[in-house]
């Protein structure tokens, strides 16, 4: 999975950076010098890897196992604004692609739109953020030769770490949990709806303007 590989690469890079005292001092100096009135608009892109569980409702004689575990990866693009160097308001688009590890050969792909608020706390070794938000999405499910389309909504909570390389570029790591409910809009897989829970890891960069 590309997402898993990218996460490991960025995590190793972050560990190496933090092992050098001058980098910690650099982050602290940059963060202290930043103005809440300048460079408060940010764009970010991250690579995700997740693991989750799905509980399905519908005709089990068609779709097989009621519960399934799955792994997946994705790419998230976002735009946000920082206020008072403490509150981050952001909107994200996430493309997801996952494969079921349950009793049936299933594949999911689709996208989600989310809105999130994060509270950021300054730290010499990288700022910590605690956030929550809501999302809406559409996914396609393929079960052998049958396909269905689903739409749903849910909520997400996260803990993030943000390290400033320069005043315009920062490194970001994030751990999140998402819960959602999806209902079928079309298709013939026999699944009428499903509940989803997933835990994810993300690594990427933020560009500050």
CSV table of C-alpha atoms in Angstrom, one decimal, residues 83-189:
chain,number,residue,atom,x,y,z
A,83,UNK,CA,-7.1,32.0,14.0
A,84,UNK,CA,-5.1,33.3,17.0
A,85,UNK,CA,-2.5,30.5,16.4
A,86,UNK,CA,-4.9,28.2,18.3
A,87,UNK,CA,-8.1,27.4,16.3
A,88,UNK,CA,-7.9,25.7,12.9
A,89,UNK,CA,-11.0,25.5,10.7
A,90,UNK,CA,-10.6,23.3,7.6
A,91,UNK,CA,-12.4,21.5,4.8
A,92,UNK,CA,-11.0,18.3,3.3
A,93,UNK,CA,-11.6,16.1,0.3
A,94,UNK,CA,-10.5,12.5,0.8
A,95,UNK,CA,-10.2,9.8,-1.9
A,96,UNK,CA,-10.4,6.3,-0.3
A,97,UNK,CA,-9.7,2.9,-1.6
A,98,UNK,CA,-10.1,-0.2,0.6
A,99,UNK,CA,-10.3,-4.0,0.4
A,100,UNK,CA,-12.3,-6.3,2.6
A,101,UNK,CA,-10.5,-9.0,4.6
A,102,UNK,CA,-13.8,-10.7,5.6
A,103,UNK,CA,-15.7,-13.7,4.3
A,104,UNK,CA,-16.3,-12.3,0.8
A,105,UNK,CA,-14.1,-10.7,-1.8
A,106,UNK,CA,-15.2,-7.1,-1.6
A,107,UNK,CA,-13.6,-3.8,-2.7
A,108,UNK,CA,-14.7,-0.3,-1.8
A,109,UNK,CA,-13.7,3.1,-3.3
A,110,UNK,CA,-15.1,6.6,-3.2
A,111,UNK,CA,-14.6,10.0,-1.7
A,112,UNK,CA,-15.5,12.0,1.4
A,113,UNK,CA,-16.0,15.7,2.1
A,114,UNK,CA,-15.4,16.8,5.7
A,115,UNK,CA,-15.4,19.9,7.8
A,116,UNK,CA,-13.2,20.0,11.0
A,117,UNK,CA,-12.2,22.2,13.8
A,118,UNK,CA,-8.8,21.6,15.6
A,119,UNK,CA,-7.4,23.2,18.7
A,120,UNK,CA,-3.6,23.6,18.5
A,121,UNK,CA,-1.2,23.8,21.4
A,122,UNK,CA,2.4,25.0,21.0
A,123,UNK,CA,5.2,22.7,21.9
A,124,UNK,CA,9.0,22.9,21.3
A,125,UNK,CA,9.0,19.5,19.7
A,126,UNK,CA,6.0,20.1,17.4
A,127,UNK,CA,2.5,21.5,18.0
A,128,UNK,CA,-0.2,19.2,19.2
A,129,UNK,CA,-3.7,19.4,17.8
A,130,UNK,CA,-7.0,17.9,19.0
A,131,UNK,CA,-9.8,18.0,16.5
A,132,UNK,CA,-13.3,16.8,15.6
A,133,UNK,CA,-15.6,17.1,12.6
A,134,UNK,CA,-18.3,15.7,10.4
A,135,UNK,CA,-18.1,14.2,6.9
A,136,UNK,CA,-20.3,13.1,4.1
A,137,UNK,CA,-19.3,10.6,1.4
A,138,UNK,CA,-20.2,8.3,-1.4
A,139,UNK,CA,-18.6,4.9,-2.0
A,140,UNK,CA,-18.9,2.1,-4.5
A,141,UNK,CA,-18.9,-1.5,-3.3
A,142,UNK,CA,-17.9,-4.4,-5.5
A,143,UNK,CA,-18.7,-8.0,-4.3
A,144,UNK,CA,-17.3,-10.4,-7.0
A,145,UNK,CA,-19.5,-9.5,-10.0
A,146,UNK,CA,-22.1,-7.4,-8.1
A,147,UNK,CA,-21.8,-3.6,-7.4
A,148,UNK,CA,-23.7,-1.1,-5.3
A,149,UNK,CA,-23.4,2.6,-4.6
A,150,UNK,CA,-23.8,4.1,-1.1
A,151,UNK,CA,-24.1,7.6,0.4
A,152,UNK,CA,-23.6,8.4,4.1
A,153,UNK,CA,-22.5,10.7,6.9
A,154,UNK,CA,-20.4,10.4,10.0
A,155,UNK,CA,-18.1,12.0,12.5
A,156,UNK,CA,-14.3,12.0,12.9
A,157,UNK,CA,-12.0,12.8,15.8
A,158,UNK,CA,-8.2,13.2,15.6
A,159,UNK,CA,-4.9,14.0,17.3
A,160,UNK,CA,-2.3,15.6,15.1
A,161,UNK,CA,1.3,16.8,15.3
A,162,UNK,CA,2.6,19.7,13.3
A,163,UNK,CA,6.3,20.6,12.9
A,164,UNK,CA,7.4,23.8,11.2
A,165,UNK,CA,10.3,23.4,8.8
A,166,UNK,CA,10.0,27.0,7.7
A,167,UNK,CA,7.3,29.7,8.3
A,168,UNK,CA,5.7,28.5,5.0
A,169,UNK,CA,6.1,24.7,5.2
A,170,UNK,CA,5.3,22.3,8.0
A,171,UNK,CA,5.3,18.5,8.4
A,172,UNK,CA,2.1,16.9,9.7
A,173,UNK,CA,1.3,13.5,11.3
A,174,UNK,CA,-2.2,12.5,12.3
A,175,UNK,CA,-4.1,9.7,14.0
A,176,UNK,CA,-7.9,9.6,13.5
A,177,UNK,CA,-11.0,7.6,14.2
A,178,UNK,CA,-14.1,7.9,11.9
A,179,UNK,CA,-17.6,6.4,12.4
A,180,UNK,CA,-20.3,6.5,9.7
A,181,UNK,CA,-23.5,5.2,8.5
A,182,UNK,CA,-24.1,4.5,4.8
A,183,UNK,CA,-27.3,3.6,2.9
A,184,UNK,CA,-27.6,2.0,-0.6
A,185,UNK,CA,-28.7,4.3,-3.4
A,186,UNK,CA,-28.3,1.8,-6.2
A,187,UNK,CA,-26.9,-1.7,-6.9
A,188,UNK,CA,-27.4,-5.4,-6.4
A,189,UNK,CA,-24.9,-6.6,-3.8
